[in-house]
C-alpha cells in the first residue's frame, strides 16, 4: 500500500480528456494515476456510504471523476476532492428557480450569458457535494458555493473552489487545497480502445 501525505509535494491535480462513452472516464483516471503517482495498475475501487468511489487500499490517495457529453475530468489529491464538468446548454426553464436561492438567482440575472453562468453554478454545487462524499442530503438550493466567474479561485467554509471554462463547457473543483490554474488535457489516441 502506498501512502500519500499532505505536505509531501502532492496537491490537487486536474486531468481532462475527450471521451466516447462514460466508461472512458476510468481510462482518464488510470492515465492520471500513472502520470501523477507512477501507478501502473488501477488500484481496487470501492464506494463509500454516500456513493463516492475511493481506493480502500491506498490511504491518502483521493480522486473524483466527472463526465459530460464528450469530456471527462479527473481530480487527484491526498484529501477529499470534488470535480464536475458540464457541457453548456439550455436547461429546463424552471430549473434555476428550483435549485437556486434568491441571492444566486440575483447573481445569475447580472450575468451576460445566463445558461453558461447557470451551468457553472451547477458545477460548483456538484463539486462541493462530491467533495464531501456524503451525496445529496438536502435540496440542491441549500448547497452553499461562492458565486464566481470562470477562472476564479475562492475560499468558502474552509474549502477552496476554482472554476474553469472552454468552448462549450465549464467545470469546477472543490477541496481542502487550492486547485491548479490549469487542467492537464490529454488527447484520446485513435488506436486506444
mmCIF file of N, CA, C and O in Angstrom, residues 28-132:
data_model
loop_
_atom_site.group_PDB
_atom_site.id
_atom_site.type_symbol
_atom_site.label_atom_id
_atom_site.label_comp_id
_atom_site.label_asym_id
_atom_site.label_seq_id
_atom_site.Cartn_x
_atom_site.Cartn_y
_atom_site.Cartn_z
ATOM 1 N N UNK A 28 -9.213 7.758 -18.160
ATOM 2 C CA UNK A 28 -8.577 9.013 -17.753
ATOM 3 C C UNK A 28 -7.997 8.882 -16.350
ATOM 4 O O UNK A 28 -6.874 9.312 -16.093
ATOM 5 N N UNK A 29 -8.741 8.269 -15.432
ATOM 6 C CA UNK A 29 -8.240 8.059 -14.069
ATOM 7 C C UNK A 29 -6.959 7.223 -14.100
ATOM 8 O O UNK A 29 -5.982 7.556 -13.429
ATOM 9 N N UNK A 30 -6.941 6.160 -14.887
ATOM 10 C CA UNK A 30 -5.742 5.310 -14.974
ATOM 11 C C UNK A 30 -4.548 6.100 -15.520
ATOM 12 O O UNK A 30 -3.432 5.982 -14.998
ATOM 13 N N UNK A 31 -4.786 6.918 -16.550
ATOM 14 C CA UNK A 31 -3.703 7.758 -17.092
ATOM 15 C C UNK A 31 -3.197 8.752 -16.051
ATOM 16 O O UNK A 31 -1.994 8.959 -15.905
ATOM 17 N N UNK A 32 -4.115 9.360 -15.318
ATOM 18 C CA UNK A 32 -3.737 10.344 -14.295
ATOM 19 C C UNK A 32 -2.919 9.683 -13.187
ATOM 20 O O UNK A 32 -1.918 10.248 -12.723
ATOM 21 N N UNK A 33 -3.324 8.500 -12.764
ATOM 22 C CA UNK A 33 -2.585 7.792 -11.712
ATOM 23 C C UNK A 33 -1.185 7.410 -12.174
ATOM 24 O O UNK A 33 -0.223 7.488 -11.411
ATOM 25 N N UNK A 34 -1.078 7.010 -13.427
ATOM 26 C CA UNK A 34 0.235 6.650 -13.964
ATOM 27 C C UNK A 34 1.135 7.888 -14.074
ATOM 28 O O UNK A 34 2.281 7.880 -13.641
ATOM 29 N N UNK A 35 0.583 8.959 -14.626
ATOM 30 C CA UNK A 35 1.358 10.186 -14.835
ATOM 31 C C UNK A 35 1.741 10.855 -13.521
ATOM 32 O O UNK A 35 2.876 11.271 -13.328
ATOM 33 N N UNK A 36 0.795 10.958 -12.614
ATOM 34 C CA UNK A 36 0.998 11.720 -11.387
ATOM 35 C C UNK A 36 1.646 10.919 -10.266
ATOM 36 O O UNK A 36 2.499 11.427 -9.554
ATOM 37 N N UNK A 37 1.234 9.678 -10.107
ATOM 38 C CA UNK A 37 1.671 8.885 -8.956
ATOM 39 C C UNK A 37 2.520 7.680 -9.313
ATOM 40 O O UNK A 37 2.942 6.939 -8.444
ATOM 41 N N UNK A 38 2.721 7.450 -10.605
ATOM 42 C CA UNK A 38 3.554 6.335 -11.024
ATOM 43 C C UNK A 38 2.900 4.978 -10.853
ATOM 44 O O UNK A 38 3.591 3.954 -10.894
ATOM 45 N N UNK A 39 1.587 4.931 -10.705
ATOM 46 C CA UNK A 39 0.883 3.656 -10.536
ATOM 47 C C UNK A 39 0.572 3.079 -11.913
ATOM 48 O O UNK A 39 -0.111 3.694 -12.718
ATOM 49 N N UNK A 40 1.076 1.892 -12.182
ATOM 50 C CA UNK A 40 0.882 1.282 -13.497
ATOM 51 C C UNK A 40 -0.390 0.440 -13.567
ATOM 52 O O UNK A 40 -0.802 0.057 -14.651
ATOM 53 N N UNK A 41 -0.978 0.149 -12.416
ATOM 54 C CA UNK A 41 -2.240 -0.604 -12.370
ATOM 55 C C UNK A 41 -3.254 0.187 -11.566
ATOM 56 O O UNK A 41 -2.917 0.829 -10.575
ATOM 57 N N UNK A 42 -4.502 0.111 -11.993
ATOM 58 C CA UNK A 42 -5.578 0.771 -11.278
ATOM 59 C C UNK A 42 -5.788 0.060 -9.934
ATOM 60 O O UNK A 42 -5.987 -1.153 -9.901
ATOM 61 N N UNK A 43 -5.705 0.802 -8.823
ATOM 62 C CA UNK A 43 -5.971 0.183 -7.527
ATOM 63 C C UNK A 43 -7.426 -0.283 -7.431
ATOM 64 O O UNK A 43 -8.297 0.196 -8.165
ATOM 65 N N UNK A 44 -7.681 -1.183 -6.514
ATOM 66 C CA UNK A 44 -9.043 -1.666 -6.273
ATOM 67 C C UNK A 44 -9.946 -0.492 -5.892
ATOM 68 O O UNK A 44 -9.550 0.375 -5.114
ATOM 69 N N UNK A 45 -11.144 -0.481 -6.448
ATOM 70 C CA UNK A 45 -12.132 0.565 -6.158
ATOM 71 C C UNK A 45 -13.250 0.026 -5.287
ATOM 72 O O UNK A 45 -13.615 -1.143 -5.372
ATOM 73 N N UNK A 46 -13.801 0.897 -4.465
ATOM 74 C CA UNK A 46 -14.991 0.590 -3.672
ATOM 75 C C UNK A 46 -15.797 1.879 -3.586
ATOM 76 O O UNK A 46 -15.370 2.915 -4.096
ATOM 77 N N UNK A 47 -16.949 1.827 -2.941
ATOM 78 C CA UNK A 47 -17.773 3.023 -2.768
ATOM 79 C C UNK A 47 -18.039 3.270 -1.299
ATOM 80 O O UNK A 47 -18.290 2.347 -0.541
ATOM 81 N N UNK A 48 -17.968 4.566 -0.931
ATOM 82 C CA UNK A 48 -18.294 4.967 0.433
ATOM 83 C C UNK A 48 -19.816 4.959 0.596
ATOM 84 O O UNK A 48 -20.540 4.906 -0.397
ATOM 85 N N UNK A 49 -20.312 5.045 1.831
ATOM 86 C CA UNK A 49 -21.768 5.008 2.053
ATOM 87 C C UNK A 49 -22.559 6.026 1.222
ATOM 88 O O UNK A 49 -23.655 5.736 0.773
ATOM 89 N N UNK A 50 -22.021 7.212 0.954
ATOM 90 C CA UNK A 50 -22.714 8.202 0.134
ATOM 91 C C UNK A 50 -22.612 7.928 -1.355
ATOM 92 O O UNK A 50 -23.174 8.647 -2.168
ATOM 93 N N UNK A 51 -21.848 6.888 -1.750
ATOM 94 C CA UNK A 51 -21.720 6.511 -3.149
ATOM 95 C C UNK A 51 -20.437 6.947 -3.821
ATOM 96 O O UNK A 51 -20.168 6.577 -4.961
ATOM 97 N N UNK A 52 -19.602 7.745 -3.140
ATOM 98 C CA UNK A 52 -18.375 8.245 -3.762
ATOM 99 C C UNK A 52 -17.360 7.102 -3.890
ATOM 100 O O UNK A 52 -17.038 6.426 -2.915
ATOM 101 N N UNK A 53 -16.809 6.885 -5.104
ATOM 102 C CA UNK A 53 -15.795 5.851 -5.263
ATOM 103 C C UNK A 53 -14.483 6.267 -4.598
ATOM 104 O O UNK A 53 -14.157 7.450 -4.518
ATOM 105 N N UNK A 54 -13.751 5.267 -4.125
ATOM 106 C CA UNK A 54 -12.450 5.524 -3.498
ATOM 107 C C UNK A 54 -11.597 4.273 -3.591
ATOM 108 O O UNK A 54 -12.062 3.200 -3.980
ATOM 109 N N UNK A 55 -10.316 4.433 -3.239
ATOM 110 C CA UNK A 55 -9.366 3.329 -3.223
ATOM 111 C C UNK A 55 -9.208 2.854 -1.773
ATOM 112 O O UNK A 55 -8.520 3.504 -0.985
ATOM 113 N N UNK A 56 -9.820 1.738 -1.393
ATOM 114 C CA UNK A 56 -9.762 1.309 0.002
ATOM 115 C C UNK A 56 -8.361 0.930 0.490
ATOM 116 O O UNK A 56 -8.096 0.981 1.692
ATOM 117 N N UNK A 57 -7.459 0.598 -0.410
ATOM 118 C CA UNK A 57 -6.119 0.164 -0.007
ATOM 119 C C UNK A 57 -5.032 1.183 -0.345
ATOM 120 O O UNK A 57 -3.843 0.847 -0.334
ATOM 121 N N UNK A 58 -5.425 2.395 -0.650
ATOM 122 C CA UNK A 58 -4.471 3.462 -0.979
ATOM 123 C C UNK A 58 -4.754 4.661 -0.081
ATOM 124 O O UNK A 58 -5.302 5.669 -0.520
ATOM 125 N N UNK A 59 -4.393 4.557 1.166
ATOM 126 C CA UNK A 59 -4.646 5.619 2.136
ATOM 127 C C UNK A 59 -4.020 6.939 1.686
ATOM 128 O O UNK A 59 -2.858 6.985 1.271
ATOM 129 N N UNK A 60 -4.812 7.990 1.731
ATOM 130 C CA UNK A 60 -4.312 9.311 1.366
ATOM 131 C C UNK A 60 -4.302 9.596 -0.115
ATOM 132 O O UNK A 60 -3.794 10.629 -0.536
ATOM 133 N N UNK A 61 -4.834 8.717 -0.932
ATOM 134 C CA UNK A 61 -4.946 8.966 -2.367
ATOM 135 C C UNK A 61 -6.425 9.090 -2.686
ATOM 136 O O UNK A 61 -7.165 8.106 -2.648
ATOM 137 N N UNK A 62 -6.856 10.312 -2.946
ATOM 138 C CA UNK A 62 -8.264 10.595 -3.228
ATOM 139 C C UNK A 62 -8.419 11.025 -4.679
ATOM 140 O O UNK A 62 -7.496 11.587 -5.276
ATOM 141 N N UNK A 63 -9.592 10.784 -5.236
ATOM 142 C CA UNK A 63 -9.871 11.197 -6.609
ATOM 143 C C UNK A 63 -11.346 11.507 -6.759
ATOM 144 O O UNK A 63 -12.162 11.164 -5.917
ATOM 145 N N UNK A 64 -11.662 12.158 -7.854
ATOM 146 C CA UNK A 64 -13.055 12.356 -8.237
ATOM 147 C C UNK A 64 -13.105 12.457 -9.745
ATOM 148 O O UNK A 64 -12.207 13.035 -10.377
ATOM 149 N N UNK A 65 -14.130 11.868 -10.325
ATOM 150 C CA UNK A 65 -14.330 11.869 -11.771
ATOM 151 C C UNK A 65 -15.639 12.549 -12.120
ATOM 152 O O UNK A 65 -16.606 12.469 -11.359
ATOM 153 N N UNK A 66 -15.665 13.166 -13.280
ATOM 154 C CA UNK A 66 -16.892 13.741 -13.813
ATOM 155 C C UNK A 66 -16.851 13.611 -15.322
ATOM 156 O O UNK A 66 -15.779 13.600 -15.921
ATOM 157 N N UNK A 67 -18.018 13.508 -15.924
ATOM 158 C CA UNK A 67 -18.089 13.482 -17.376
ATOM 159 C C UNK A 67 -19.374 14.178 -17.807
ATOM 160 O O UNK A 67 -20.370 14.189 -17.088
ATOM 161 N N UNK A 68 -19.306 14.784 -18.950
ATOM 162 C CA UNK A 68 -20.468 15.437 -19.541
ATOM 163 C C UNK A 68 -20.229 15.486 -21.036
ATOM 164 O O UNK A 68 -19.160 15.914 -21.483
ATOM 165 N N UNK A 69 -21.195 15.018 -21.790
ATOM 166 C CA UNK A 69 -21.017 14.992 -23.230
ATOM 167 C C UNK A 69 -19.783 14.201 -23.608
ATOM 168 O O UNK A 69 -19.619 13.057 -23.186
ATOM 169 N N UNK A 70 -18.881 14.806 -24.344
ATOM 170 C CA UNK A 70 -17.679 14.122 -24.824
ATOM 171 C C UNK A 70 -16.437 14.423 -23.983
ATOM 172 O O UNK A 70 -15.327 14.129 -24.393
ATOM 173 N N UNK A 71 -16.636 14.998 -22.777
ATOM 174 C CA UNK A 71 -15.486 15.361 -21.938
ATOM 175 C C UNK A 71 -15.528 14.673 -20.578
ATOM 176 O O UNK A 71 -16.601 14.457 -20.010
ATOM 177 N N UNK A 72 -14.345 14.359 -20.070
ATOM 178 C CA UNK A 72 -14.203 13.815 -18.717
ATOM 179 C C UNK A 72 -13.179 14.652 -17.975
ATOM 180 O O UNK A 72 -12.242 15.198 -18.567
ATOM 181 N N UNK A 73 -13.358 14.748 -16.662
ATOM 182 C CA UNK A 73 -12.460 15.490 -15.785
ATOM 183 C C UNK A 73 -12.119 14.602 -14.593
ATOM 184 O O UNK A 73 -12.998 13.941 -14.035
ATOM 185 N N UNK A 74 -10.842 14.584 -14.217
ATOM 186 C CA UNK A 74 -10.374 13.778 -13.095
ATOM 187 C C UNK A 74 -9.546 14.666 -12.168
ATOM 188 O O UNK A 74 -8.636 15.358 -12.617
ATOM 189 N N UNK A 75 -9.877 14.649 -10.880
ATOM 190 C CA UNK A 75 -9.104 15.367 -9.870
ATOM 191 C C UNK A 75 -8.436 14.349 -8.971
ATOM 192 O O UNK A 75 -9.063 13.377 -8.540
ATOM 193 N N UNK A 76 -7.147 14.554 -8.670
ATOM 194 C CA UNK A 76 -6.397 13.731 -7.718
ATOM 195 C C UNK A 76 -5.926 14.632 -6.586
ATOM 196 O O UNK A 76 -5.539 15.777 -6.810
ATOM 197 N N UNK A 77 -5.940 14.105 -5.379
ATOM 198 C CA UNK A 77 -5.432 14.841 -4.223
ATOM 199 C C UNK A 77 -5.120 13.824 -3.135
ATOM 200 O O UNK A 77 -5.408 12.635 -3.268
ATOM 201 N N UNK A 78 -4.556 14.300 -2.047
ATOM 202 C CA UNK A 78 -4.338 13.426 -0.894
ATOM 203 C C UNK A 78 -5.353 13.717 0.192
ATOM 204 O O UNK A 78 -5.215 13.235 1.309
ATOM 205 N N UNK A 79 -6.384 14.488 -0.122
ATOM 206 C CA UNK A 79 -7.511 14.775 0.754
ATOM 207 C C UNK A 79 -8.762 14.755 -0.115
ATOM 208 O O UNK A 79 -8.660 14.817 -1.343
ATOM 209 N N UNK A 80 -9.937 14.660 0.489
ATOM 210 C CA UNK A 80 -11.164 14.633 -0.323
ATOM 211 C C UNK A 80 -11.229 15.793 -1.308
ATOM 212 O O UNK A 80 -10.865 16.924 -0.983
ATOM 213 N N UNK A 81 -11.675 15.488 -2.521
ATOM 214 C CA UNK A 81 -11.764 16.478 -3.587
ATOM 215 C C UNK A 81 -13.005 16.179 -4.416
ATOM 216 O O UNK A 81 -13.410 15.029 -4.545
ATOM 217 N N UNK A 82 -13.623 17.226 -4.922
ATOM 218 C CA UNK A 82 -14.781 17.077 -5.799
ATOM 219 C C UNK A 82 -14.538 17.833 -7.090
ATOM 220 O O UNK A 82 -13.989 18.930 -7.069
ATOM 221 N N UNK A 83 -14.934 17.246 -8.207
ATOM 222 C CA UNK A 83 -14.768 17.884 -9.513
ATOM 223 C C UNK A 83 -16.025 17.657 -10.326
ATOM 224 O O UNK A 83 -16.664 16.610 -10.222
ATOM 225 N N UNK A 84 -16.377 18.647 -11.128
ATOM 226 C CA UNK A 84 -17.528 18.496 -12.004
ATOM 227 C C UNK A 84 -17.287 19.267 -13.291
ATOM 228 O O UNK A 84 -16.745 20.371 -13.272
ATOM 229 N N UNK A 85 -17.687 18.659 -14.397
ATOM 230 C CA UNK A 85 -17.628 19.319 -15.699
ATOM 231 C C UNK A 85 -19.017 19.245 -16.301
ATOM 232 O O UNK A 85 -19.723 18.252 -16.127
ATOM 233 N N UNK A 86 -19.433 20.320 -16.962
ATOM 234 C CA UNK A 86 -20.753 20.392 -17.584
ATOM 235 C C UNK A 86 -20.636 20.972 -18.978
ATOM 236 O O UNK A 86 -19.948 21.976 -19.180
ATOM 237 N N UNK A 87 -21.324 20.356 -19.915
ATOM 238 C CA UNK A 87 -21.476 20.971 -21.230
ATOM 239 C C UNK A 87 -22.478 22.108 -21.052
ATOM 240 O O UNK A 87 -23.489 21.949 -20.361
ATOM 241 N N UNK A 88 -22.199 23.248 -21.631
ATOM 242 C CA UNK A 88 -23.108 24.389 -21.528
ATOM 243 C C UNK A 88 -24.280 24.142 -22.464
ATOM 244 O O UNK A 88 -24.084 23.803 -23.637
ATOM 245 N N UNK A 89 -25.468 24.286 -21.916
ATOM 246 C CA UNK A 89 -26.681 24.058 -22.700
ATOM 247 C C UNK A 89 -27.828 24.818 -22.069
ATOM 248 O O UNK A 89 -27.708 25.324 -20.960
ATOM 249 N N UNK A 90 -28.933 24.851 -22.755
ATOM 250 C CA UNK A 90 -30.142 25.403 -22.158
ATOM 251 C C UNK A 90 -30.778 24.301 -21.335
ATOM 252 O O UNK A 90 -31.037 23.219 -21.835
ATOM 253 N N UNK A 91 -31.004 24.587 -20.080
ATOM 254 C CA UNK A 91 -31.630 23.639 -19.178
ATOM 255 C C UNK A 91 -33.133 23.877 -19.209
ATOM 256 O O UNK A 91 -33.605 24.813 -19.843
ATOM 257 N N UNK A 92 -33.893 23.078 -18.484
ATOM 258 C CA UNK A 92 -35.334 23.316 -18.380
ATOM 259 C C UNK A 92 -35.552 24.706 -17.789
ATOM 260 O O UNK A 92 -34.900 25.070 -16.809
ATOM 261 N N UNK A 93 -36.458 25.500 -18.333
ATOM 262 C CA UNK A 93 -36.633 26.891 -17.887
ATOM 263 C C UNK A 93 -36.894 27.051 -16.390
ATOM 264 O O UNK A 93 -36.418 28.000 -15.782
ATOM 265 N N UNK A 94 -37.616 26.150 -15.758
ATOM 266 C CA UNK A 94 -37.931 26.286 -14.339
ATOM 267 C C UNK A 94 -36.854 25.788 -13.398
ATOM 268 O O UNK A 94 -36.946 25.987 -12.182
ATOM 269 N N UNK A 95 -35.821 25.149 -13.929
ATOM 270 C CA UNK A 95 -34.796 24.549 -13.070
ATOM 271 C C UNK A 95 -34.047 25.570 -12.212
ATOM 272 O O UNK A 95 -33.896 25.350 -11.005
ATOM 273 N N UNK A 96 -33.588 26.683 -12.766
ATOM 274 C CA UNK A 96 -32.853 27.629 -11.915
ATOM 275 C C UNK A 96 -33.651 28.089 -10.681
ATOM 276 O O UNK A 96 -33.100 28.144 -9.584
ATOM 277 N N UNK A 97 -34.923 28.371 -10.843
ATOM 278 C CA UNK A 97 -35.737 28.816 -9.700
ATOM 279 C C UNK A 97 -35.893 27.708 -8.662
ATOM 280 O O UNK A 97 -36.051 27.990 -7.473
ATOM 281 N N UNK A 98 -35.820 26.458 -9.117
ATOM 282 C CA UNK A 98 -35.980 25.334 -8.191
ATOM 283 C C UNK A 98 -34.691 25.011 -7.429
ATOM 284 O O UNK A 98 -34.741 24.570 -6.285
ATOM 285 N N UNK A 99 -33.523 25.246 -8.038
ATOM 286 C CA UNK A 99 -32.262 24.823 -7.412
ATOM 287 C C UNK A 99 -31.397 25.966 -6.895
ATOM 288 O O UNK A 99 -30.387 25.719 -6.256
ATOM 289 N N UNK A 100 -31.792 27.210 -7.172
ATOM 290 C CA UNK A 100 -31.002 28.362 -6.741
ATOM 291 C C UNK A 100 -31.772 29.177 -5.705
ATOM 292 O O UNK A 100 -32.984 29.346 -5.815
ATOM 293 N N UNK A 101 -31.034 29.694 -4.729
ATOM 294 C CA UNK A 101 -31.617 30.597 -3.754
ATOM 295 C C UNK A 101 -31.756 31.994 -4.351
ATOM 296 O O UNK A 101 -31.247 32.270 -5.447
ATOM 297 N N UNK A 102 -32.413 32.904 -3.626
ATOM 298 C CA UNK A 102 -32.623 34.260 -4.128
ATOM 299 C C UNK A 102 -31.324 34.989 -4.484
ATOM 300 O O UNK A 102 -31.255 35.675 -5.510
ATOM 301 N N UNK A 103 -30.297 34.839 -3.665
ATOM 302 C CA UNK A 103 -29.013 35.502 -3.933
ATOM 303 C C UNK A 103 -28.378 34.960 -5.219
ATOM 304 O O UNK A 103 -27.833 35.714 -6.026
ATOM 305 N N UNK A 104 -28.476 33.643 -5.414
ATOM 306 C CA UNK A 104 -27.914 33.035 -6.621
ATOM 307 C C UNK A 104 -28.694 33.469 -7.864
ATOM 308 O O UNK A 104 -28.106 33.765 -8.899
ATOM 309 N N UNK A 105 -30.028 33.529 -7.754
ATOM 310 C CA UNK A 105 -30.834 33.984 -8.890
ATOM 311 C C UNK A 105 -30.514 35.429 -9.243
ATOM 312 O O UNK A 105 -30.425 35.789 -10.425
ATOM 313 N N UNK A 106 -30.315 36.271 -8.226
ATOM 314 C CA UNK A 106 -29.953 37.674 -8.479
ATOM 315 C C UNK A 106 -28.592 37.749 -9.169
ATOM 316 O O UNK A 106 -28.403 38.545 -10.090
ATOM 317 N N UNK A 107 -27.649 36.923 -8.734
ATOM 318 C CA UNK A 107 -26.334 36.879 -9.376
ATOM 319 C C UNK A 107 -26.468 36.461 -10.838
ATOM 320 O O UNK A 107 -25.867 37.077 -11.725
ATOM 321 N N UNK A 108 -27.274 35.423 -11.102
ATOM 322 C CA UNK A 108 -27.476 34.963 -12.475
ATOM 323 C C UNK A 108 -28.059 36.062 -13.356
ATOM 324 O O UNK A 108 -27.662 36.206 -14.512
ATOM 325 N N UNK A 109 -28.995 36.825 -12.813
ATOM 326 C CA UNK A 109 -29.616 37.910 -13.585
ATOM 327 C C UNK A 109 -28.584 38.934 -14.057
ATOM 328 O O UNK A 109 -28.761 39.558 -15.091
ATOM 329 N N UNK A 110 -27.514 39.099 -13.305
ATOM 330 C CA UNK A 110 -26.482 40.062 -13.659
ATOM 331 C C UNK A 110 -25.424 39.533 -14.605
ATOM 332 O O UNK A 110 -24.510 40.261 -14.993
ATOM 333 N N UNK A 111 -25.524 38.273 -14.997
ATOM 334 C CA UNK A 111 -24.513 37.671 -15.873
ATOM 335 C C UNK A 111 -24.897 37.843 -17.336
ATOM 336 O O UNK A 111 -26.073 37.832 -17.687
ATOM 337 N N UNK A 112 -23.901 37.978 -18.193
ATOM 338 C CA UNK A 112 -24.163 38.211 -19.618
ATOM 339 C C UNK A 112 -24.637 36.951 -20.344
ATOM 340 O O UNK A 112 -25.362 37.043 -21.321
ATOM 341 N N UNK A 113 -24.223 35.778 -19.884
ATOM 342 C CA UNK A 113 -24.640 34.521 -20.515
ATOM 343 C C UNK A 113 -25.312 33.672 -19.445
ATOM 344 O O UNK A 113 -24.657 32.947 -18.694
ATOM 345 N N UNK A 114 -26.636 33.776 -19.360
ATOM 346 C CA UNK A 114 -27.440 33.126 -18.307
ATOM 347 C C UNK A 114 -27.143 31.634 -18.199
ATOM 348 O O UNK A 114 -26.852 31.123 -17.127
ATOM 349 N N UNK A 115 -27.246 30.891 -19.303
ATOM 350 C CA UNK A 115 -27.113 29.434 -19.238
ATOM 351 C C UNK A 115 -25.674 28.993 -18.976
ATOM 352 O O UNK A 115 -25.442 28.002 -18.286
ATOM 353 N N UNK A 116 -24.705 29.717 -19.477
ATOM 354 C CA UNK A 116 -23.302 29.383 -19.166
ATOM 355 C C UNK A 116 -23.048 29.613 -17.682
ATOM 356 O O UNK A 116 -22.429 28.787 -17.013
ATOM 357 N N UNK A 117 -23.538 30.723 -17.152
ATOM 358 C CA UNK A 117 -23.360 31.026 -15.731
ATOM 359 C C UNK A 117 -24.121 30.032 -14.856
ATOM 360 O O UNK A 117 -23.621 29.602 -13.815
ATOM 361 N N UNK A 118 -25.323 29.642 -15.280
ATOM 362 C CA UNK A 118 -26.070 28.634 -14.522
ATOM 363 C C UNK A 118 -25.325 27.301 -14.525
ATOM 364 O O UNK A 118 -25.230 26.632 -13.495
ATOM 365 N N UNK A 119 -24.776 26.910 -15.688
ATOM 366 C CA UNK A 119 -24.015 25.658 -15.765
ATOM 367 C C UNK A 119 -22.812 25.698 -14.832
ATOM 368 O O UNK A 119 -22.479 24.700 -14.184
ATOM 369 N N UNK A 120 -22.163 26.849 -14.733
ATOM 370 C CA UNK A 120 -21.013 27.000 -13.840
ATOM 371 C C UNK A 120 -21.449 26.900 -12.380
ATOM 372 O O UNK A 120 -20.799 26.222 -11.572
ATOM 373 N N UNK A 121 -22.549 27.536 -12.030
ATOM 374 C CA UNK A 121 -23.079 27.458 -10.665
ATOM 375 C C UNK A 121 -23.465 26.016 -10.324
ATOM 376 O O UNK A 121 -23.167 25.518 -9.236
ATOM 377 N N UNK A 122 -24.080 25.329 -11.274
ATOM 378 C CA UNK A 122 -24.444 23.922 -11.081
ATOM 379 C C UNK A 122 -23.178 23.093 -10.845
ATOM 380 O O UNK A 122 -23.131 22.236 -9.968
ATOM 381 N N UNK A 123 -22.137 23.360 -11.629
ATOM 382 C CA UNK A 123 -20.878 22.635 -11.499
ATOM 383 C C UNK A 123 -20.231 22.888 -10.135
ATOM 384 O O UNK A 123 -19.679 21.966 -9.515
ATOM 385 N N UNK A 124 -20.304 24.111 -9.645
ATOM 386 C CA UNK A 124 -19.784 24.426 -8.305
ATOM 387 C C UNK A 124 -20.533 23.625 -7.240
ATOM 388 O O UNK A 124 -19.926 23.060 -6.321
ATOM 389 N N UNK A 125 -21.855 23.572 -7.346
ATOM 390 C CA UNK A 125 -22.655 22.822 -6.372
ATOM 391 C C UNK A 125 -22.317 21.327 -6.421
ATOM 392 O O UNK A 125 -22.160 20.679 -5.384
ATOM 393 N N UNK A 126 -22.209 20.794 -7.629
ATOM 394 C CA UNK A 126 -21.854 19.376 -7.782
ATOM 395 C C UNK A 126 -20.479 19.089 -7.170
ATOM 396 O O UNK A 126 -20.301 18.086 -6.494
ATOM 397 N N UNK A 127 -19.507 19.971 -7.432
ATOM 398 C CA UNK A 127 -18.158 19.724 -6.910
ATOM 399 C C UNK A 127 -18.149 19.726 -5.384
ATOM 400 O O UNK A 127 -17.442 18.936 -4.765
ATOM 401 N N UNK A 128 -18.949 20.594 -4.767
ATOM 402 C CA UNK A 128 -18.994 20.628 -3.298
ATOM 403 C C UNK A 128 -19.621 19.358 -2.740
ATOM 404 O O UNK A 128 -19.127 18.782 -1.766
ATOM 405 N N UNK A 129 -20.708 18.901 -3.333
ATOM 406 C CA UNK A 129 -21.351 17.673 -2.869
ATOM 407 C C UNK A 129 -20.409 16.481 -3.053
ATOM 408 O O UNK A 129 -20.286 15.631 -2.176
ATOM 409 N N UNK A 130 -19.721 16.447 -4.190
ATOM 410 C CA UNK A 130 -18.821 15.342 -4.462
ATOM 411 C C UNK A 130 -17.600 15.362 -3.540
ATOM 412 O O UNK A 130 -17.084 14.310 -3.168
ATOM 413 N N UNK A 131 -17.132 16.542 -3.161
ATOM 414 C CA UNK A 131 -16.001 16.635 -2.222
ATOM 415 C C UNK A 131 -16.373 15.992 -0.894
ATOM 416 O O UNK A 131 -15.587 15.259 -0.311
ATOM 417 N N UNK A 132 -17.569 16.252 -0.418
ATOM 418 C CA UNK A 132 -17.983 15.738 0.892
ATOM 419 C C UNK A 132 -18.142 14.220 0.885
ATOM 420 O O UNK A 132 -17.976 13.580 1.920
#
